[in-house]
PDB file of C-alpha atoms and ligand atoms in Angstrom:
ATOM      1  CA  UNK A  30     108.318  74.541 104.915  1.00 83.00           C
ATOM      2  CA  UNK A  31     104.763  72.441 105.306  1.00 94.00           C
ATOM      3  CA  UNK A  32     105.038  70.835 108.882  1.00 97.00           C
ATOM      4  CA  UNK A  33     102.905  68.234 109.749  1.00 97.00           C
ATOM      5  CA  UNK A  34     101.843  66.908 113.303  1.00 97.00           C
ATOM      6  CA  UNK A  35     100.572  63.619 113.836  1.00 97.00           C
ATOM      7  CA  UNK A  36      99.752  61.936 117.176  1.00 97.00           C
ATOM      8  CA  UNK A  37      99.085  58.192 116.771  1.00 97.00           C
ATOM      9  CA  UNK A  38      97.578  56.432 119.140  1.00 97.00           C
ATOM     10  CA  UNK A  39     100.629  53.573 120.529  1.00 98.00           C
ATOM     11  CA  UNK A  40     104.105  52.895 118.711  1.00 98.00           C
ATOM     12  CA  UNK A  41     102.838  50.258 116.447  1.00 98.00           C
ATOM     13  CA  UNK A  42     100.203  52.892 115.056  1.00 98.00           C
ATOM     14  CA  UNK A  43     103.311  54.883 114.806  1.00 98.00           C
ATOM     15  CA  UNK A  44     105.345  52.196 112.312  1.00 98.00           C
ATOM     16  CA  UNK A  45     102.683  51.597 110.543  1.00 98.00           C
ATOM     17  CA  UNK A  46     101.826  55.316 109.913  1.00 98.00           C
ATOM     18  CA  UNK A  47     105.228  55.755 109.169  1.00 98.00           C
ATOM     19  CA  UNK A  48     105.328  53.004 106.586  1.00 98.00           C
ATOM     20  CA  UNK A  49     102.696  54.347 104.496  1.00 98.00           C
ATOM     21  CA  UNK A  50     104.743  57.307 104.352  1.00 98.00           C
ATOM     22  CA  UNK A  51     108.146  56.466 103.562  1.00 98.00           C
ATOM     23  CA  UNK A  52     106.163  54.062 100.953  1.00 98.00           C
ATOM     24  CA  UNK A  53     104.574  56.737  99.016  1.00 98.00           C
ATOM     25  CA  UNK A  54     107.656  58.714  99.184  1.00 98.00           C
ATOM     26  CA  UNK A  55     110.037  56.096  97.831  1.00 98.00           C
ATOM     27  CA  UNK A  56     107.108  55.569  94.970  1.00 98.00           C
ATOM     28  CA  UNK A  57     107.035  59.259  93.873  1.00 98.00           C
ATOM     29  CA  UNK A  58     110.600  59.745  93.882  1.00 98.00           C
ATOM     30  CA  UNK A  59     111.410  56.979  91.479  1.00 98.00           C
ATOM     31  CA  UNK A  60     108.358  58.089  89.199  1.00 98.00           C
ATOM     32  CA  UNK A  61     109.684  61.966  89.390  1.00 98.00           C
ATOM     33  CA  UNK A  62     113.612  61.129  89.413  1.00 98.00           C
ATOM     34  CA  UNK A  63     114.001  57.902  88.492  1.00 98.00           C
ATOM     35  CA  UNK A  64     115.063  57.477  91.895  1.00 98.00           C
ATOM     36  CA  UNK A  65     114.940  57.680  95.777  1.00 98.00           C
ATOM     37  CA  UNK A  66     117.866  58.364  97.896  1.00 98.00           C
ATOM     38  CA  UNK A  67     116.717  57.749 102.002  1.00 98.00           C
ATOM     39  CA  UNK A  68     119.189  58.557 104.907  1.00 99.00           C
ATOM     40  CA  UNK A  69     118.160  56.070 107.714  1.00 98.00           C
ATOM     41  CA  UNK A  70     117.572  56.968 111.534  1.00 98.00           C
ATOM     42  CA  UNK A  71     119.582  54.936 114.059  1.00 98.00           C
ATOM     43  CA  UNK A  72     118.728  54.345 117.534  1.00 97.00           C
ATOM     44  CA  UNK A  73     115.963  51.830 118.452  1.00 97.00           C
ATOM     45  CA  UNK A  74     112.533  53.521 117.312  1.00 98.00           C
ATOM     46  CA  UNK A  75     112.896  53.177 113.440  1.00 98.00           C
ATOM     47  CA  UNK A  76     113.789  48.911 113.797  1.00 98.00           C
ATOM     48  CA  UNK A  77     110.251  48.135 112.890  1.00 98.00           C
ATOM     49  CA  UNK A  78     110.191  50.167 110.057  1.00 98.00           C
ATOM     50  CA  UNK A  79     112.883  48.780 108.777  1.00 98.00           C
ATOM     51  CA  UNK A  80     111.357  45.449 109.408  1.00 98.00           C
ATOM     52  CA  UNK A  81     108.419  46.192 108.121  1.00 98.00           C
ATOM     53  CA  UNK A  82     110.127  47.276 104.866  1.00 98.00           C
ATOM     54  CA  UNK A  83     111.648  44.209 104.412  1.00 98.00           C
ATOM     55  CA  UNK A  84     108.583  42.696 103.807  1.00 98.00           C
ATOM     56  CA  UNK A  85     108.041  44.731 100.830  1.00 97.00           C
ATOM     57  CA  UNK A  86     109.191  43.895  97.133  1.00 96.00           C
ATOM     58  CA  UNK A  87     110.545  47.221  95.866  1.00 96.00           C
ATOM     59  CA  UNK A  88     112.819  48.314  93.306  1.00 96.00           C
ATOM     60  CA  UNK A  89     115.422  48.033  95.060  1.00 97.00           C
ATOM     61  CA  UNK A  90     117.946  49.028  92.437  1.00 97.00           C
ATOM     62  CA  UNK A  91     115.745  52.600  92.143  1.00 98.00           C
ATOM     63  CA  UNK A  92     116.630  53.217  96.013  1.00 98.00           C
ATOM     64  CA  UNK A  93     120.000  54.695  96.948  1.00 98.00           C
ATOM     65  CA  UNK A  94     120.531  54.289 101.512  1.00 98.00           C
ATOM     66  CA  UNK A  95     122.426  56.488 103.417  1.00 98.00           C
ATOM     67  CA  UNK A  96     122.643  57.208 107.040  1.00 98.00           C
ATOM     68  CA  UNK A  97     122.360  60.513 108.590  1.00 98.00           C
ATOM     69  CA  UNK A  98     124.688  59.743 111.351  1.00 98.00           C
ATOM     70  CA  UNK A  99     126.415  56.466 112.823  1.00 98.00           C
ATOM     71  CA  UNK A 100     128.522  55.764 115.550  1.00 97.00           C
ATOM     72  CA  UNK A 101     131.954  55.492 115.455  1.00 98.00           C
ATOM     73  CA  UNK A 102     132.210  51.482 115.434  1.00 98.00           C
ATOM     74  CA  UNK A 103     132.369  49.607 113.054  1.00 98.00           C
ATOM     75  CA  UNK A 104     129.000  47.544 110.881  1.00 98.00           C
ATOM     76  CA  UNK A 105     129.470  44.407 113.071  1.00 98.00           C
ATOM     77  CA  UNK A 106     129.258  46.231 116.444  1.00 98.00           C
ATOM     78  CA  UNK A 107     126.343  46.049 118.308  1.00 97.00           C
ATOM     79  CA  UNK A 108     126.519  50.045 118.505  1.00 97.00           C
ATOM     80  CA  UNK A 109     126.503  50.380 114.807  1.00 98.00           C
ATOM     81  CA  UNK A 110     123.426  52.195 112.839  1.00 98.00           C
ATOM     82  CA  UNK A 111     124.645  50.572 109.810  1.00 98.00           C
ATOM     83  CA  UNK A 112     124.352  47.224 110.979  1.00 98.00           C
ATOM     84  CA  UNK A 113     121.369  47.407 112.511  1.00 98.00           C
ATOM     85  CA  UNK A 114     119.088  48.606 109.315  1.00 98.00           C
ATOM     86  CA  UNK A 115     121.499  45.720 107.871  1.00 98.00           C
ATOM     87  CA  UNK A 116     120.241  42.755 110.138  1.00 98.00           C
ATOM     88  CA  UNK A 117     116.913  44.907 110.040  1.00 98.00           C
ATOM     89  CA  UNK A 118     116.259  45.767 106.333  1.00 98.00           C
ATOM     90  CA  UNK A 119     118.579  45.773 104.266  1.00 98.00           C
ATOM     91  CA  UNK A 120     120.610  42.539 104.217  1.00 97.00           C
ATOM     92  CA  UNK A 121     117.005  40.656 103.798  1.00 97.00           C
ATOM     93  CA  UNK A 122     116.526  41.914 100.643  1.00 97.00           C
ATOM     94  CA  UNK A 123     117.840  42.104  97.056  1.00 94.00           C
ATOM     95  CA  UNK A 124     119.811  45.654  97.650  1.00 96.00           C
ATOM     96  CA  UNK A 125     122.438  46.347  94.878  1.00 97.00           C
ATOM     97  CA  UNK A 126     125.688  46.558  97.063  1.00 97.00           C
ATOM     98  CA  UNK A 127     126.770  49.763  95.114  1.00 98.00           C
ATOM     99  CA  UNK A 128     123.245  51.402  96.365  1.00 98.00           C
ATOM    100  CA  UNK A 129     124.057  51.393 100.197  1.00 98.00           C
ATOM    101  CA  UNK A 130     126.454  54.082 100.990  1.00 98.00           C
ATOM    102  CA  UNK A 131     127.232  53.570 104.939  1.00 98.00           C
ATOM    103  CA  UNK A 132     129.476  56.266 106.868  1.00 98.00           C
ATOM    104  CA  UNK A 133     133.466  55.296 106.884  1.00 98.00           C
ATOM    105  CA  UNK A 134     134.299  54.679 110.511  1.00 98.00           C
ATOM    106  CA  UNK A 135     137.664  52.774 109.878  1.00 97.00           C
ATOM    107  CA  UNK A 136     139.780  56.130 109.711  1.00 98.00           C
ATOM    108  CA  UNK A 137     141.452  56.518 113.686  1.00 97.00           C
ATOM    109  CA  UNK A 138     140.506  60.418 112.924  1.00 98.00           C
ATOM    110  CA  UNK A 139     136.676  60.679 112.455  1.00 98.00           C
ATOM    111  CA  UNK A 140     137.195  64.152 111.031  1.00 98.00           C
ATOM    112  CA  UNK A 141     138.892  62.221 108.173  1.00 98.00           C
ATOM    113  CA  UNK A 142     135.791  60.031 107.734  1.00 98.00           C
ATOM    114  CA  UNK A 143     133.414  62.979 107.767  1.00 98.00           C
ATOM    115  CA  UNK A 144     135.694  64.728 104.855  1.00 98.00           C
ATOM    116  CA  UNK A 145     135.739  61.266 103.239  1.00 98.00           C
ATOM    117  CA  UNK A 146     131.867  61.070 103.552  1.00 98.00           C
ATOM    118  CA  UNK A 147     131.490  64.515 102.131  1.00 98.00           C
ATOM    119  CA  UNK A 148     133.228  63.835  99.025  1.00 98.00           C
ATOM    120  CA  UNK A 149     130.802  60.146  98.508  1.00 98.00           C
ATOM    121  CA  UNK A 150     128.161  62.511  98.708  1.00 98.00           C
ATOM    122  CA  UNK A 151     129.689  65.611  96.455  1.00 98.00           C
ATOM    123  CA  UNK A 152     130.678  62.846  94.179  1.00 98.00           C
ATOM    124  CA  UNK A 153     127.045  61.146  94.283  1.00 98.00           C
ATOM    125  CA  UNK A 154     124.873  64.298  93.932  1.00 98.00           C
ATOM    126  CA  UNK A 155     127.226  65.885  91.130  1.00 98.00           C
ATOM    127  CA  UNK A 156     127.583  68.675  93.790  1.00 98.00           C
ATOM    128  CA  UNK A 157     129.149  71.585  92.890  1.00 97.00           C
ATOM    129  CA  UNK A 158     131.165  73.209  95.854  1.00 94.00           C
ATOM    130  CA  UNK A 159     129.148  74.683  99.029  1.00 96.00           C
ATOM    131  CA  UNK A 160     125.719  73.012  96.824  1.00 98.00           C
ATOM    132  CA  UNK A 161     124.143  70.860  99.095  1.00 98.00           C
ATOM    133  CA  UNK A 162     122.416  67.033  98.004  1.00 98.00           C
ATOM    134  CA  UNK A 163     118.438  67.476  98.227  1.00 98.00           C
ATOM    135  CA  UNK A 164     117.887  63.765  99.278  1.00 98.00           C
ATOM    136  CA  UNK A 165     114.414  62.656  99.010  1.00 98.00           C
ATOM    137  CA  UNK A 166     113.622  61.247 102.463  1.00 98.00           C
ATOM    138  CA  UNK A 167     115.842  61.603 105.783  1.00 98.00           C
ATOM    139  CA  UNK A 168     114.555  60.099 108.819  1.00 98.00           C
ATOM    140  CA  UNK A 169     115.012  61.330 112.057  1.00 98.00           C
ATOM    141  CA  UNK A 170     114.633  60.810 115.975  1.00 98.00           C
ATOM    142  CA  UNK A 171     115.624  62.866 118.954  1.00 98.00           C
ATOM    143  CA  UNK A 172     117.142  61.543 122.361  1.00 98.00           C
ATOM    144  CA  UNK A 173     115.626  62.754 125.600  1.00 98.00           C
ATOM    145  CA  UNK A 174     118.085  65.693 125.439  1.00 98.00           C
ATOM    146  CA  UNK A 175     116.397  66.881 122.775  1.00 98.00           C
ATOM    147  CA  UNK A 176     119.420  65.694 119.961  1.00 98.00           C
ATOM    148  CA  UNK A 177     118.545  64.516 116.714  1.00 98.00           C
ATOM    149  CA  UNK A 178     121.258  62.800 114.518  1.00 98.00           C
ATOM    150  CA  UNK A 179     124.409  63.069 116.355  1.00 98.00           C
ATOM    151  CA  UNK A 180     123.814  66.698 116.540  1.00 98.00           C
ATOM    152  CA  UNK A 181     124.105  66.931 120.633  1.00 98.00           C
ATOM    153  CA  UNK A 182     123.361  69.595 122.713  1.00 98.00           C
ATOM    154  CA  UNK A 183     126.271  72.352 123.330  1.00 97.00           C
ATOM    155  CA  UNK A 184     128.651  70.513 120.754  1.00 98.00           C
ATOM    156  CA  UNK A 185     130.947  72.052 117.741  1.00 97.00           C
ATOM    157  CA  UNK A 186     128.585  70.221 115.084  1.00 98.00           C
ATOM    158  CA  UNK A 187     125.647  72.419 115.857  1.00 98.00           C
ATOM    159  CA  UNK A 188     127.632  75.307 114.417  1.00 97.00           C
ATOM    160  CA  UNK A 189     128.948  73.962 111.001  1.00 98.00           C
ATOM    161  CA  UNK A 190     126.825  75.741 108.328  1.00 97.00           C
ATOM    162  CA  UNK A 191     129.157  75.290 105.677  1.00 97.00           C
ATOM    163  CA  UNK A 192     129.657  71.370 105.137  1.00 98.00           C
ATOM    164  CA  UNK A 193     127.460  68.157 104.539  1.00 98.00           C
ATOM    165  CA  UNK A 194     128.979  65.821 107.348  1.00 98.00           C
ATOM    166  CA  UNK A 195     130.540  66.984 110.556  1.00 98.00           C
ATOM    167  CA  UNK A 196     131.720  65.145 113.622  1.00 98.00           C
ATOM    168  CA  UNK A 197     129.325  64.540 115.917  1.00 97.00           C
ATOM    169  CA  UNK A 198     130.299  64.368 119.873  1.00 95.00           C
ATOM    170  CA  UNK A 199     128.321  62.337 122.752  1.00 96.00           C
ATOM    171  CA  UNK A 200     129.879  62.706 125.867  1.00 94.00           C
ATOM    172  CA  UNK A 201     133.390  62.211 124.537  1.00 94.00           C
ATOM    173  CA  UNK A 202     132.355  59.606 121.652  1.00 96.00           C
ATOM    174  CA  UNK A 203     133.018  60.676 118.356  1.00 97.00           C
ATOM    175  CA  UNK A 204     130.062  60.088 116.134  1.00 98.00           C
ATOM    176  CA  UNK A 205     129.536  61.177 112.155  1.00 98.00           C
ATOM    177  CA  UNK A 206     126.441  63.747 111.066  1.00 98.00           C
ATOM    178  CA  UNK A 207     124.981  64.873 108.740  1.00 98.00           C
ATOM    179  CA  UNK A 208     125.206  68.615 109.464  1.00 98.00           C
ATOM    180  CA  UNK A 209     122.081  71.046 109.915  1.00 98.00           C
ATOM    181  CA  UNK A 210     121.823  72.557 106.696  1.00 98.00           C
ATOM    182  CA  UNK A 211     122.182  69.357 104.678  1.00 98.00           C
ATOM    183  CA  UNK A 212     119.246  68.005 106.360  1.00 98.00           C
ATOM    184  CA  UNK A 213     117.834  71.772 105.986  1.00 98.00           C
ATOM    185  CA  UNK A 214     117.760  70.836 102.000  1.00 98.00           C
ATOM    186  CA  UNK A 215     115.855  67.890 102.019  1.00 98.00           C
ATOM    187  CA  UNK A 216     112.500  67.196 100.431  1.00 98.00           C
ATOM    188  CA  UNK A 217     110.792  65.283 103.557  1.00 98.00           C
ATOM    189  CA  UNK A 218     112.337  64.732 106.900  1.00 98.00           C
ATOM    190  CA  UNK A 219     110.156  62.482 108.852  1.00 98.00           C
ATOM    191  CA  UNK A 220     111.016  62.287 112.508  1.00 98.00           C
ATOM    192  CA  UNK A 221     109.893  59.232 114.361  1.00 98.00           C
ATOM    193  CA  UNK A 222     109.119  59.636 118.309  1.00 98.00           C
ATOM    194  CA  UNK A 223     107.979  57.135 120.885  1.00 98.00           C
ATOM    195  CA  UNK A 224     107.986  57.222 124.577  1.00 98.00           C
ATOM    196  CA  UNK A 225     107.130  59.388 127.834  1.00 97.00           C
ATOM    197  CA  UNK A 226     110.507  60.300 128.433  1.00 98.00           C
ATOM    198  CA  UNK A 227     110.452  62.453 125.094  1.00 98.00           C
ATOM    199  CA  UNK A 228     108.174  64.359 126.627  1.00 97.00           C
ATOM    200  CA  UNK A 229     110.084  67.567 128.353  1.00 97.00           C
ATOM    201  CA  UNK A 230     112.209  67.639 124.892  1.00 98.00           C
ATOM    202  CA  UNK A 231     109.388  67.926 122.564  1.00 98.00           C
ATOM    203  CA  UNK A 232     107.769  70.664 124.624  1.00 97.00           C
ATOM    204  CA  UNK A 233     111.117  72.740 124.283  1.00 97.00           C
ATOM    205  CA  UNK A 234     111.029  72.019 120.651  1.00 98.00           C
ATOM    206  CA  UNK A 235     108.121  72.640 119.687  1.00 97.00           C
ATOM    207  CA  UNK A 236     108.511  76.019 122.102  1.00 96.00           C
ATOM    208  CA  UNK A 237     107.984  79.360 120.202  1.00 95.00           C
ATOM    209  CA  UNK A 238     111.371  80.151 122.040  1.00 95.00           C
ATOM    210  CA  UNK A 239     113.854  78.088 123.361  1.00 95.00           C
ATOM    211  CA  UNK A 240     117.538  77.687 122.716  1.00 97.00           C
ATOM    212  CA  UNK A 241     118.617  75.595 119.730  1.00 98.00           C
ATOM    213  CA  UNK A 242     122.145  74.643 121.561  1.00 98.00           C
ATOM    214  CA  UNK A 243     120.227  72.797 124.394  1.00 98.00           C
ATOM    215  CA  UNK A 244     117.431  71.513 122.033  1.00 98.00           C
ATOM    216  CA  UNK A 245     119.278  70.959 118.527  1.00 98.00           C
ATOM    217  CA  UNK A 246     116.381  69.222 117.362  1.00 98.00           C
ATOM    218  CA  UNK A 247     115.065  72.934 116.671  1.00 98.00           C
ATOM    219  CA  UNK A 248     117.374  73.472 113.936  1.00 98.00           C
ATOM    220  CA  UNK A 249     115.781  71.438 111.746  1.00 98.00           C
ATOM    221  CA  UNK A 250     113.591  73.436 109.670  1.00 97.00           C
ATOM    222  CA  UNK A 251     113.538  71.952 106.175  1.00 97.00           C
ATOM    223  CA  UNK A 252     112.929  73.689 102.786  1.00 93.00           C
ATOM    224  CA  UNK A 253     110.371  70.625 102.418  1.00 96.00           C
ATOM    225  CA  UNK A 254     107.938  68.759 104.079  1.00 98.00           C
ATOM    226  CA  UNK A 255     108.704  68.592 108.109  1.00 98.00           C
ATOM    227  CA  UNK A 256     106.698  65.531 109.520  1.00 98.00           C
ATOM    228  CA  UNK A 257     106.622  64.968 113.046  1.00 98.00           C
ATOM    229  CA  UNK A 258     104.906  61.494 113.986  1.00 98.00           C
ATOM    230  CA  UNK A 259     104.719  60.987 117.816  1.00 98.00           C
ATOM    231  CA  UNK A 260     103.273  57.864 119.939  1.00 98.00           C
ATOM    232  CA  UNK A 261     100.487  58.819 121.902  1.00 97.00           C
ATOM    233  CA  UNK A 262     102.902  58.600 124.789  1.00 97.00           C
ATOM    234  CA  UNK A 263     105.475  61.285 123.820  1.00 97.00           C
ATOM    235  CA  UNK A 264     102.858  63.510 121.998  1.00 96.00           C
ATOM    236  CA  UNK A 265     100.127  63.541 124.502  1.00 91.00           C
ATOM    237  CA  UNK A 266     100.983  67.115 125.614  1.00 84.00           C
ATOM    238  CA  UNK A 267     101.458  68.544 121.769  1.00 80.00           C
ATOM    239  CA  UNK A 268      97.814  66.995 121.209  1.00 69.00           C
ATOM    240  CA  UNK A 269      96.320  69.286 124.276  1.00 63.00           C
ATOM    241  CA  UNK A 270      98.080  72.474 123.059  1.00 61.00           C
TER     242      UNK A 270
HETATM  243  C1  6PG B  15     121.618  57.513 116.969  1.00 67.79           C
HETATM  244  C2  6PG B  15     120.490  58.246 116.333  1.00 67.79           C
HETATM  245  C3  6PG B  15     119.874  59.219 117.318  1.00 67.79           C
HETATM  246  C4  6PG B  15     118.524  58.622 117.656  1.00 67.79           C
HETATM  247  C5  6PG B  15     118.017  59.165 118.975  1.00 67.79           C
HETATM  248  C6  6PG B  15     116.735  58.464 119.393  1.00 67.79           C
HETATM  249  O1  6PG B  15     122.558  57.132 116.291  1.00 67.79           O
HETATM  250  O2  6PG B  15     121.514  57.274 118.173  1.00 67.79           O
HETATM  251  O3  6PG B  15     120.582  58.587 115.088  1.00 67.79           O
HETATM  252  O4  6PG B  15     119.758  60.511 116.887  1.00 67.79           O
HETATM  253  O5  6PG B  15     117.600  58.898 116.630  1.00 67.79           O
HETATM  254  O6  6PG B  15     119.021  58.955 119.945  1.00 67.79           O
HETATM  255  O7  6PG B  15     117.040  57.153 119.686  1.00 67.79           O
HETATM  256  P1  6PG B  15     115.869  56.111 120.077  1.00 67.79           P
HETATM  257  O8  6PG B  15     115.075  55.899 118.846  1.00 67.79           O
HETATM  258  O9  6PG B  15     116.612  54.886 120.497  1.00 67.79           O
HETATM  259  O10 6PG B  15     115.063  56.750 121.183  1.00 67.79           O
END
């Protein structure tokens, strides 16, 4: 794993830095593979980025989205990850419908979504079974609870070790994931964090000791490139240490 810190100076700095990564990412994936396949964040921090990518003329047929978790709503609720990088990103541009592969969350059993979800993916990857997909980019965030995904603190999903796409728990909600080890296989995860009150979290994750179940955020050790970009708000403590 190469992991790479970077404290930027305010949130915008943050985007922007992020930009240039995903960018150059999305670039050398295409030139190496032919394509790029990019699991999206949800929750509010990544909204710029995906704004900001909208204003950018790529080849759009070369670039396969996923999520890497959503809520259990559907695309036209407020709530939904999908339909925010939609209103955000994606519906702005010239995306081949067959290239944006959004989590089921019709199914009244969201363990029957997850399965569903699994088999897009083992079908997408040409997965053989218990191979996991090495997707070029997933982005990330983590909740002041130190979650990332829908992978919450104390919950069933931070035990699966054997699937792609679990179901993720908060506080009684059922929410889809991408599990640990999928994210484990990718190439670059970039996590995206902004804000004081991420503060206490990062310091347990970053810990040399700490436990994963109350901090699942830790679990995400990648056979790839781990980049952490913080605002100078979240990361100010990481930049004295
Ligand atoms: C979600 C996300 C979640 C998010 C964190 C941070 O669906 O909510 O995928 O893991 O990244 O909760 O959210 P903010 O960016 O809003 O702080």
């Amino acid at each position: 794993m190469n992991k790479i810190v970077e404290v930027l100076p305010d949130k915008d700095a943050l985007i922007q830095r992020s930009l240039a990564i995903v960018l150059d990412k999305i670039q050398a994936a295409i030139a190496e593979r032919g394509r790029c396949t990019i699991a999206l964040a949800g929750g509010g921090t990544p909204r710029p980025l995906y704004e900001q990518l909208a204003t950018h003329d790529l080849a759009w047929d070369n670039i396969h989205i996923f999520w890497g978790d959503e809520r259990y709503v559907p695309a036209d609720h407020p709530d939904s990850n999908e339909g925010m990088a939609r209103h955000a990103w994606l519906d702005q541009v010239a995306f081949p419908p067959a290239n944006l592969h959004p989590m089921p969350t019709a199914n009244p059993d969201p363990a029957v979504s997850a399965s569903q979800h699994e088999s897009e993916l083992q079908q997408f990857f040409q997965l053989q079974p218990g191979e996991f997909p090495r997707f070029d980019i997933i982005l990330l965030g983590i909740g002041d609870d130190g979650h990332t995904a829908s992978l919450f603190p104390h919950t069933e999903a931070l035990q699966v070790r054997d699937r792609l796409v679990t179901v993720g728990n908060k506080d009684g909600q059922p929410r889809i994931t991408f599990t640990a080890p999928l994210i484990n296989h990718a190439r670059t995860v970039l996590f995206m964090v902004a804000g004081a009150s991420k503060r206490p979290a990062l310091a347990q994750i970053f810990a040399p000791v700490a436990d994963d179940n109350i901090y699942p955020a830790r679990l995400i050790q990648p056979e790839g490139e781990l980049w952490w970009l913080l605002d100078q708000a979240a990361g100010q403590d990481l930049r004295r240490s």
